PDB file of C-alpha atoms and ligand atoms in Angstrom:
ATOM      1  CA  MET A   1       1.276  -2.143 -15.291  1.00  0.00           C
ATOM      2  CA  LEU A   2       0.949   0.642 -17.822  1.00  0.00           C
ATOM      3  CA  GLN A   3       3.690   3.229 -17.883  1.00  0.00           C
ATOM      4  CA  PRO A   4       2.620   6.819 -18.453  1.00  0.00           C
ATOM      5  CA  PRO A   5       4.433   8.143 -21.532  1.00  0.00           C
ATOM      6  CA  HIS A   6       4.805  11.591 -19.950  1.00  0.00           C
ATOM      7  CA  SER A   7       6.407  10.340 -16.713  1.00  0.00           C
ATOM      8  CA  SER A   8       9.703  12.020 -15.910  1.00  0.00           C
ATOM      9  CA  LEU A   9      10.568   9.197 -13.522  1.00  0.00           C
ATOM     10  CA  GLN A  10      11.134   5.743 -14.892  1.00  0.00           C
ATOM     11  CA  VAL A  11      10.407   2.799 -12.656  1.00  0.00           C
ATOM     12  CA  ALA A  12      13.330   0.467 -12.065  1.00  0.00           C
ATOM     13  CA  ALA A  13      12.928  -3.125 -13.129  1.00  0.00           C
ATOM     14  CA  VAL A  14      10.815  -4.756 -10.431  1.00  0.00           C
ATOM     15  CA  PRO A  15      11.961  -8.259  -9.399  1.00  0.00           C
ATOM     16  CA  ALA A  16       9.303 -10.960  -9.622  1.00  0.00           C
ATOM     17  CA  GLN A  17       8.586 -10.963  -5.882  1.00  0.00           C
ATOM     18  CA  ARG A  18       8.004  -7.200  -6.045  1.00  0.00           C
ATOM     19  CA  VAL A  19       5.474  -7.275  -8.857  1.00  0.00           C
ATOM     20  CA  PRO A  20       2.470  -5.589  -7.292  1.00  0.00           C
ATOM     21  CA  VAL A  21      -0.482  -7.810  -6.602  1.00  0.00           C
ATOM     22  CA  ARG A  22      -2.675  -5.388  -8.518  1.00  0.00           C
ATOM     23  CA  ASP A  23      -0.834  -6.832 -11.532  1.00  0.00           C
ATOM     24  CA  ARG A  24      -0.568 -10.466 -10.351  1.00  0.00           C
ATOM     25  CA  ASP A  25      -3.999 -10.783  -8.867  1.00  0.00           C
ATOM     26  CA  GLN A  26      -6.159 -10.078 -11.867  1.00  0.00           C
ATOM     27  CA  ASP A  27      -9.218 -11.561 -10.160  1.00  0.00           C
ATOM     28  CA  ALA A  28      -9.309  -9.185  -7.204  1.00  0.00           C
ATOM     29  CA  PRO A  29     -12.706  -7.484  -7.398  1.00  0.00           C
ATOM     30  CA  TRP A  30     -11.228  -4.020  -6.897  1.00  0.00           C
ATOM     31  CA  HIS A  31      -8.454  -4.562  -9.386  1.00  0.00           C
ATOM     32  CA  THR A  32     -10.282  -3.436 -12.489  1.00  0.00           C
ATOM     33  CA  GLU A  33     -11.224  -0.121 -10.863  1.00  0.00           C
ATOM     34  CA  ALA A  34      -7.658   0.781  -9.918  1.00  0.00           C
ATOM     35  CA  VAL A  35      -6.865   4.233 -11.301  1.00  0.00           C
ATOM     36  CA  CYS A  36      -3.159   3.357 -11.455  1.00  0.00           C
ATOM     37  CA  ARG A  37      -3.890   0.639 -14.015  1.00  0.00           C
ATOM     38  CA  ARG A  38      -4.910   3.248 -16.539  1.00  0.00           C
ATOM     39  CA  ASP A  39      -2.068   5.729 -16.440  1.00  0.00           C
ATOM     40  CA  GLU A  40       0.178   6.971 -13.644  1.00  0.00           C
ATOM     41  CA  ALA A  41       1.628   3.609 -12.553  1.00  0.00           C
ATOM     42  CA  GLY A  42       5.187   4.913 -12.908  1.00  0.00           C
ATOM     43  CA  LEU A  43       4.671   6.953  -9.771  1.00  0.00           C
ATOM     44  CA  PHE A  44       4.106   4.049  -7.452  1.00  0.00           C
ATOM     45  CA  PHE A  45       7.489   2.319  -7.244  1.00  0.00           C
ATOM     46  CA  ALA A  46      10.901   3.831  -6.707  1.00  0.00           C
ATOM     47  CA  PRO A  47      13.473   3.849  -9.451  1.00  0.00           C
ATOM     48  CA  SER A  48      16.854   2.631  -8.270  1.00  0.00           C
ATOM     49  CA  LYS A  49      19.008   5.214  -6.445  1.00  0.00           C
ATOM     50  CA  GLU A  50      16.195   7.736  -6.268  1.00  0.00           C
ATOM     51  CA  PRO A  51      17.202  10.912  -4.409  1.00  0.00           C
ATOM     52  CA  THR A  52      15.146  11.671  -1.310  1.00  0.00           C
ATOM     53  CA  ALA A  53      13.587  14.862  -2.692  1.00  0.00           C
ATOM     54  CA  ALA A  54      12.526  13.047  -5.863  1.00  0.00           C
ATOM     55  CA  ARG A  55      11.113  10.159  -3.805  1.00  0.00           C
ATOM     56  CA  LEU A  56       9.047  12.483  -1.639  1.00  0.00           C
ATOM     57  CA  SER A  57       7.743  14.316  -4.692  1.00  0.00           C
ATOM     58  CA  ARG A  58       6.912  11.058  -6.501  1.00  0.00           C
ATOM     59  CA  GLU A  59       5.165   9.609  -3.436  1.00  0.00           C
ATOM     60  CA  GLU A  60       3.060  12.747  -2.994  1.00  0.00           C
ATOM     61  CA  ALA A  61       2.063  12.571  -6.651  1.00  0.00           C
ATOM     62  CA  ALA A  62       1.135   8.895  -6.232  1.00  0.00           C
ATOM     63  CA  LYS A  63      -0.918   9.746  -3.152  1.00  0.00           C
ATOM     64  CA  ARG A  64      -2.828  12.366  -5.136  1.00  0.00           C
ATOM     65  CA  VAL A  65      -3.711   9.659  -7.657  1.00  0.00           C
ATOM     66  CA  CYS A  66      -4.804   7.353  -4.835  1.00  0.00           C
ATOM     67  CA  ALA A  67      -6.966  10.101  -3.343  1.00  0.00           C
ATOM     68  CA  ARG A  68      -9.196  10.017  -6.415  1.00  0.00           C
ATOM     69  CA  CYS A  69      -9.190   6.229  -6.749  1.00  0.00           C
ATOM     70  CA  PRO A  70     -12.548   4.536  -6.091  1.00  0.00           C
ATOM     71  CA  VAL A  71     -10.900   1.445  -4.589  1.00  0.00           C
ATOM     72  CA  MET A  72      -8.446   3.134  -2.238  1.00  0.00           C
ATOM     73  CA  VAL A  73      -9.839   1.433   0.865  1.00  0.00           C
ATOM     74  CA  GLU A  74      -9.710  -2.037  -0.697  1.00  0.00           C
ATOM     75  CA  CYS A  75      -6.233  -1.439  -2.086  1.00  0.00           C
ATOM     76  CA  ARG A  76      -4.903  -0.154   1.242  1.00  0.00           C
ATOM     77  CA  GLU A  77      -6.323  -3.093   3.155  1.00  0.00           C
ATOM     78  CA  HIS A  78      -4.901  -5.510   0.626  1.00  0.00           C
ATOM     79  CA  ALA A  79      -1.446  -3.926   0.961  1.00  0.00           C
ATOM     80  CA  LEU A  80      -1.674  -4.099   4.756  1.00  0.00           C
ATOM     81  CA  LEU A  81      -2.823  -7.710   4.823  1.00  0.00           C
ATOM     82  CA  GLN A  82      -0.288  -9.101   2.321  1.00  0.00           C
ATOM     83  CA  PRO A  83       1.727  -7.115   3.427  1.00  0.00           C
ATOM     84  CA  GLU A  84       3.150  -5.351   0.377  1.00  0.00           C
ATOM     85  CA  PRO A  85       6.698  -4.276   1.281  1.00  0.00           C
ATOM     86  CA  TYR A  86       7.292  -1.757  -1.507  1.00  0.00           C
ATOM     87  CA  GLY A  87       5.607   1.109  -3.236  1.00  0.00           C
ATOM     88  CA  VAL A  88       2.615   3.327  -2.613  1.00  0.00           C
ATOM     89  CA  TRP A  89      -0.628   1.418  -2.117  1.00  0.00           C
ATOM     90  CA  GLY A  90      -3.923   2.882  -1.055  1.00  0.00           C
ATOM     91  CA  GLY A  91      -2.357   6.270  -0.484  1.00  0.00           C
ATOM     92  CA  LEU A  92       0.264   4.975   1.936  1.00  0.00           C
ATOM     93  CA  THR A  93       3.980   4.528   1.489  1.00  0.00           C
ATOM     94  CA  ALA A  94       5.673   1.368   2.721  1.00  0.00           C
ATOM     95  CA  ALA A  95       6.899   3.232   5.825  1.00  0.00           C
ATOM     96  CA  GLU A  96       3.407   4.536   6.565  1.00  0.00           C
ATOM     97  CA  ARG A  97       1.971   1.028   6.223  1.00  0.00           C
ATOM     98  CA  ARG A  98       4.521  -0.263   8.719  1.00  0.00           C
ATOM     99  CA  VAL A  99       3.311   2.376  11.196  1.00  0.00           C
ATOM    100  CA  VAL A 100      -0.329   1.374  10.642  1.00  0.00           C
ATOM    101  CA  LEU A 101       0.527  -2.307  11.093  1.00  0.00           C
ATOM    102  CA  ALA A 102       2.485  -1.598  14.287  1.00  0.00           C
ATOM    103  CA  ARG A 103      -0.493   0.357  15.672  1.00  0.00           C
ATOM    104  CA  ARG A 104      -2.836  -2.525  14.782  1.00  0.00           C
ATOM    105  CA  ARG A 105      -0.574  -5.038  16.512  1.00  0.00           C
ATOM    106  CA  ARG A 106      -0.401  -2.875  19.647  1.00  0.00           C
ATOM    107  CA  ARG A 107      -4.183  -2.498  19.636  1.00  0.00           C
ATOM    108  CA  GLU A 108      -4.652  -6.266  19.257  1.00  0.00           C
ATOM    109  CA  VAL A 109      -2.343  -6.883  22.220  1.00  0.00           C
ATOM    110  CA  GLU A 110      -4.263  -4.356  24.320  1.00  0.00           C
ATOM    111  CA  LEU A 111      -7.601  -5.903  23.351  1.00  0.00           C
ATOM    112  CA  LYS A 112      -6.357  -9.391  24.265  1.00  0.00           C
ATOM    113  CA  LYS A 113      -5.122  -8.105  27.625  1.00  0.00           C
ATOM    114  CA  ALA A 114      -8.475  -6.457  28.269  1.00  0.00           C
ATOM    115  CA  ALA A 115     -10.333  -9.633  27.295  1.00  0.00           C
ATOM    116  CA  ARG A 116      -8.146 -11.727  29.635  1.00  0.00           C
ATOM    117  CA  ALA A 117      -8.664  -9.261  32.483  1.00  0.00           C
ATOM    118  CA  THR A 118     -12.418  -9.352  31.940  1.00  0.00           C
ATOM    119  CA  ALA A 119     -12.441 -13.158  31.830  1.00  0.00           C
ATOM    120  CA  ASN A 120     -10.387 -13.281  35.045  1.00  0.00           C
ATOM    121  CA  ARG A 121     -12.780 -10.849  36.791  1.00  0.00           C
ATOM    122  CA  ILE A 122     -15.795 -12.923  35.725  1.00  0.00           C
ATOM    123  CA  ALA A 123     -14.106 -16.142  36.871  1.00  0.00           C
ATOM    124  CA  GLY A 124     -13.557 -14.504  40.229  1.00  0.00           C
TER     125      GLY A 124
HETATM  126  S1  LIG B   1      -5.473   3.367  -4.233  1.00  0.00           S
HETATM  127 FE1  LIG B   1      -3.663   4.041  -5.391  1.00  0.00          FE
HETATM  128  S2  LIG B   1      -2.313   2.253  -5.519  1.00  0.00           S
HETATM  129 FE2  LIG B   1      -4.360   1.536  -4.946  1.00  0.00          FE
HETATM  130  S3  LIG B   1      -5.375   0.959  -6.820  1.00  0.00           S
HETATM  131 FE3  LIG B   1      -5.933   3.085  -6.396  1.00  0.00          FE
HETATM  132  S4  LIG B   1      -4.451   4.362  -7.445  1.00  0.00           S
HETATM  133 FE4  LIG B   1      -3.616   2.268  -7.377  1.00  0.00          FE
END
């Protein structure tokens, strides 16, 4: 991960299990197109003991980078499927990804219920 020399926020040391897959998974087809590989990567993970206002500002800045990234959809889906527990991925914070995942789980449950009800109706 490249660190932008002009970043006012320094990223805390990221433990091995928190190293983003965009850095581990060099073979991912979308990886080479990731805008954050070229410069603003310091925006994507929280430094230790980051104040709330600074976190919100940093996350919004990261989201602006994501908004112009050509692989935002692929990155977001990757982060949801892993799932990636930390950082901004695909324009979503970790908290926002948890909300998306919870909605997906609820929708899957509802679809399964509907499928069972349909199967029961057909079976008579
Ligand atoms: S969507 Fe954001 S986090 Fe994902 S590769 Fe692009 S810039 Fe990086």
